[in-house]
Structure formats: structure tokens, C-alpha cells
XYZ file of C-alpha atoms in Angstrom:
172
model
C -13.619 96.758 -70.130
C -13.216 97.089 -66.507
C -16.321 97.387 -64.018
C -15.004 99.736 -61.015
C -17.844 99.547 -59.005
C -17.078 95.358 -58.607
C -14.801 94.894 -55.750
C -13.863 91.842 -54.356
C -12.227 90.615 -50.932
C -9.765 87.845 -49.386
C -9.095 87.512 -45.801
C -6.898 85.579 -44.389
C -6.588 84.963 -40.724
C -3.451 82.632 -39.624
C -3.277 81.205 -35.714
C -0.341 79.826 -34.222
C -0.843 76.516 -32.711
C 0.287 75.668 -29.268
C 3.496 73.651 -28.742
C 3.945 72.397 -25.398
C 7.906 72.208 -24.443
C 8.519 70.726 -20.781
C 12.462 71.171 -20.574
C 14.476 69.415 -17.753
C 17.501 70.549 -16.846
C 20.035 69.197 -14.072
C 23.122 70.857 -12.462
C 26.597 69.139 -12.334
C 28.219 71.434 -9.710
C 29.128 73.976 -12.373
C 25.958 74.160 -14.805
C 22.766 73.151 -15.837
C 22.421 70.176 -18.468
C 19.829 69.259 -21.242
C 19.076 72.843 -21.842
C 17.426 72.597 -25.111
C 18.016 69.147 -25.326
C 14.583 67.055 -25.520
C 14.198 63.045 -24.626
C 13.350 60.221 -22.246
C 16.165 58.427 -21.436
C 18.362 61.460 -20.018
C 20.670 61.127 -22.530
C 23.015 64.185 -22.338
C 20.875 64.916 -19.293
C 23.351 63.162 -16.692
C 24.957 64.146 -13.866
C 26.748 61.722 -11.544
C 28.189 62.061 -7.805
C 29.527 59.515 -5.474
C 29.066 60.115 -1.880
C 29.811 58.332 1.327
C 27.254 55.867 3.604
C 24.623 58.006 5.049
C 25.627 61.916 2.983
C 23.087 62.800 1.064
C 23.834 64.192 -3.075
C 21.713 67.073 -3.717
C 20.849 67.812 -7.518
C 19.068 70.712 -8.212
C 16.640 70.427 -11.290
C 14.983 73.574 -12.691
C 11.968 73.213 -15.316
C 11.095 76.046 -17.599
C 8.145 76.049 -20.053
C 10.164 75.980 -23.191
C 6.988 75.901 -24.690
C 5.068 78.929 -26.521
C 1.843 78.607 -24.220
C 1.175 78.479 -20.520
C 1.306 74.932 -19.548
C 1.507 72.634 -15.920
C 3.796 70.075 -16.080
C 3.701 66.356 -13.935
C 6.961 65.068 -12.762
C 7.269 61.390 -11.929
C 10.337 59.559 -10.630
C 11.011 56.529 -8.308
C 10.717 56.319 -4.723
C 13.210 54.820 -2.437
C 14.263 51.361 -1.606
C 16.055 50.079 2.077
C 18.970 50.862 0.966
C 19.030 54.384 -0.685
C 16.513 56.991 0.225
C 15.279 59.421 -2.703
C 13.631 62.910 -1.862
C 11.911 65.583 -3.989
C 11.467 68.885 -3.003
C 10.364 72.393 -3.926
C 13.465 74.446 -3.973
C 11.908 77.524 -2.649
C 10.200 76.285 0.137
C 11.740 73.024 0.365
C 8.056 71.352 0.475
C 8.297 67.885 0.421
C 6.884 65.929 -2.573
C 7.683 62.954 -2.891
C 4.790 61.152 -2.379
C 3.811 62.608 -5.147
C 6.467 62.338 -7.283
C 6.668 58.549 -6.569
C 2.897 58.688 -6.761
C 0.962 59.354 -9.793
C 3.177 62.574 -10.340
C 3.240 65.493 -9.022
C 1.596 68.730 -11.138
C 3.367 71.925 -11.050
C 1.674 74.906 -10.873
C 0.999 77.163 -14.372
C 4.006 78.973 -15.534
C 3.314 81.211 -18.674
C 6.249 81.135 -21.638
C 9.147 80.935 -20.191
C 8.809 80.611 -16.445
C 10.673 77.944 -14.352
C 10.213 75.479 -11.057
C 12.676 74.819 -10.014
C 13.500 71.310 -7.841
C 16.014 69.775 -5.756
C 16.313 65.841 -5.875
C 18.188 64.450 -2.734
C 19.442 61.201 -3.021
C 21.345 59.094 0.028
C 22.678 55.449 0.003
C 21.981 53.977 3.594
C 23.660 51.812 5.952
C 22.476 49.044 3.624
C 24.017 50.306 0.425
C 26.989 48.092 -0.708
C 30.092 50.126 -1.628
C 30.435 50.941 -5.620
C 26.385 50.433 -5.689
C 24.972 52.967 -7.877
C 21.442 54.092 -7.775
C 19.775 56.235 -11.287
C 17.267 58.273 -10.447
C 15.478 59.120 -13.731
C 13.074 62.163 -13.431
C 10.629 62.625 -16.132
C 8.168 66.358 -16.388
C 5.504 65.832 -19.016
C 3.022 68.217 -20.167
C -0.176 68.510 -18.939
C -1.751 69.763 -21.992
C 0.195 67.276 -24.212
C 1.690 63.971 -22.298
C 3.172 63.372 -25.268
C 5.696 65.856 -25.204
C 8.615 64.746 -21.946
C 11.902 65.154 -21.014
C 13.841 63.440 -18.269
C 17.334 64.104 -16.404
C 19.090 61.247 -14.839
C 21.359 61.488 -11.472
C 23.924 58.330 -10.655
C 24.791 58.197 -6.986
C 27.412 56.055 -5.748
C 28.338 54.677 -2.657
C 31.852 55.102 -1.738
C 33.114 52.276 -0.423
C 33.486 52.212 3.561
C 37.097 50.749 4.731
C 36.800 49.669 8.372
C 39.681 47.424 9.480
C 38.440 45.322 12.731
C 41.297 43.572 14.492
C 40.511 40.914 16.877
C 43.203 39.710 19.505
C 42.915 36.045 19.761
C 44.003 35.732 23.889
C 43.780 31.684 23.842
């Protein structure tokens, strides 16, 4: 026989864990590559330009939080050598970072879900670069919240070679 007057209760309360989702992507002229695509080596993440002695190759670089939580992200590449010169930048107010960058990193500020920095890498083979050289620049952002969780885009510069004939008249 059933009791009406004994109730009973279940509740159930269900949270939805943070996932962090730093998500660089690089443009090739035409679009942006590595949307979606997640990994450390750049793979699909490429873009390469060649450009002549002293003109610098700029790649612009966006990074939206592709995660599902508000999250700062620290983007670390390498600096420079004496014979290529490699510059970070804010796009929007083309503030220099590349101290930081080369540095420890440099931290973006807080975007919410789906918000984006976005970047422009300049890269320019000096006097000192030998024709053919190549210099990768590989840019890695990685979450704040969770340095586990990276991506990275890669840009190949080359230096065009530099044909100068130089005839000499022997007078003796």
C-alpha cells in the first residue's frame, strides 16, 4: 500500500567546465589560416613570402578566444638576428611589442568568448641576409588560465636574391 504523504527528492545540478581555446590564425594575402586548426608546430598554419634586401613582409595574425570562457592569452616568438629584423605589433594602434614578445611573452588583454586581437608580425632580411636565406618565425599564444592549451602560426621569409653586375675596366 502506498504512503502519499512520503515524498522524496533528487536534484541534480550539472556545471560546464571551462575549456580554454587560444586559436592562431595567419593571413596568406587572400585568407586567414589555422582557423580551427589547433597545434605547435604551425602545421597547416603557414604562410610564406619572399621579399627583396631591406622590404619588409607584413603578416597579419588575428587571435580569437575559441574558448568557452574569458581568457588572456601570452604570445611568444623570436627576436631578431643581424641579418633579419622581426617586429610585433598591435594592429590597431600599431604599439610596438616586441620586447615582449621576444621577452617572457607578451599578455593580451581579456577577451570574453569569442573576441579577437588581432597582430601584425613584420619581418625584413637586412643588408646581411644572403639571397635564398629563409628566416621562420614561429609565433606561439598560450592560455593564461591553461598553458597547456597553444597554438602557433609560422611565416617563411625569403630573401630574393640581389643581382648586381660590377664591371671593372682594367686600364694597364
Amino acid at each position: 500500500v502506498a504512503d502519499s504523504a512520503k515524498k522524496d527528492a533528487a536534484k541534480a545540478d550539472t556545471t560546464c567546465a571551462p575549456a580554454y581555446g587560444p586559436d592562431l590564425l595567419i593571413n596568406d594575402g587572400t585568407s586567414d589560416l589555422g582557423d580551427g586548426v589547433y597545434n605547435t608546430d604551425a602545421t597547416s598554419q603557414t604562410v610564406a613570402h619572399t621579399t627583396d634586401p631591406s622590404v619588409a613582409v607584413t603578416y597579419p595574425i588575428k587571435l580569437p578566444n575559441d574558448g568557452n570562457t574569458e581568457d588572456q592569452y601570452k604570445v611568444t616568438g623570436p627576436a631578431g638576428n643581424s641579418d633579419w629584423q622581426v617586429q610585433y605589433l598591435v594592429h590597431a594602434t600599431s604599439a610596438d611589442i616586441t620586447t615582449d614578445v621576444t621577452g617572457a611573452g607578451w599578455t593580451s588583454p581579456s577577451m570574453a568568448r569569442g573576441e579577437e586581437v588581432a597582430l601584425d608580425l613584420k619581418v625584413t632580411p637586412l643588408s646581411g641576409a644572403d639571397g635564398n636565406e629563409v628566416r621562420s618565425v614561429l609565433v606561439t599564444a598560450a592560455s593564461v588560465a591553461d598553458g597547456a592549451k597553444k597554438d602557433a602560426v609560422k611565416a617563411d621569409t625569403t630573401c630574393a636574391p640581389a643581382y648586381r653586375p660590377d664591371m671593372l675596366i682594367n686600364d694597364g
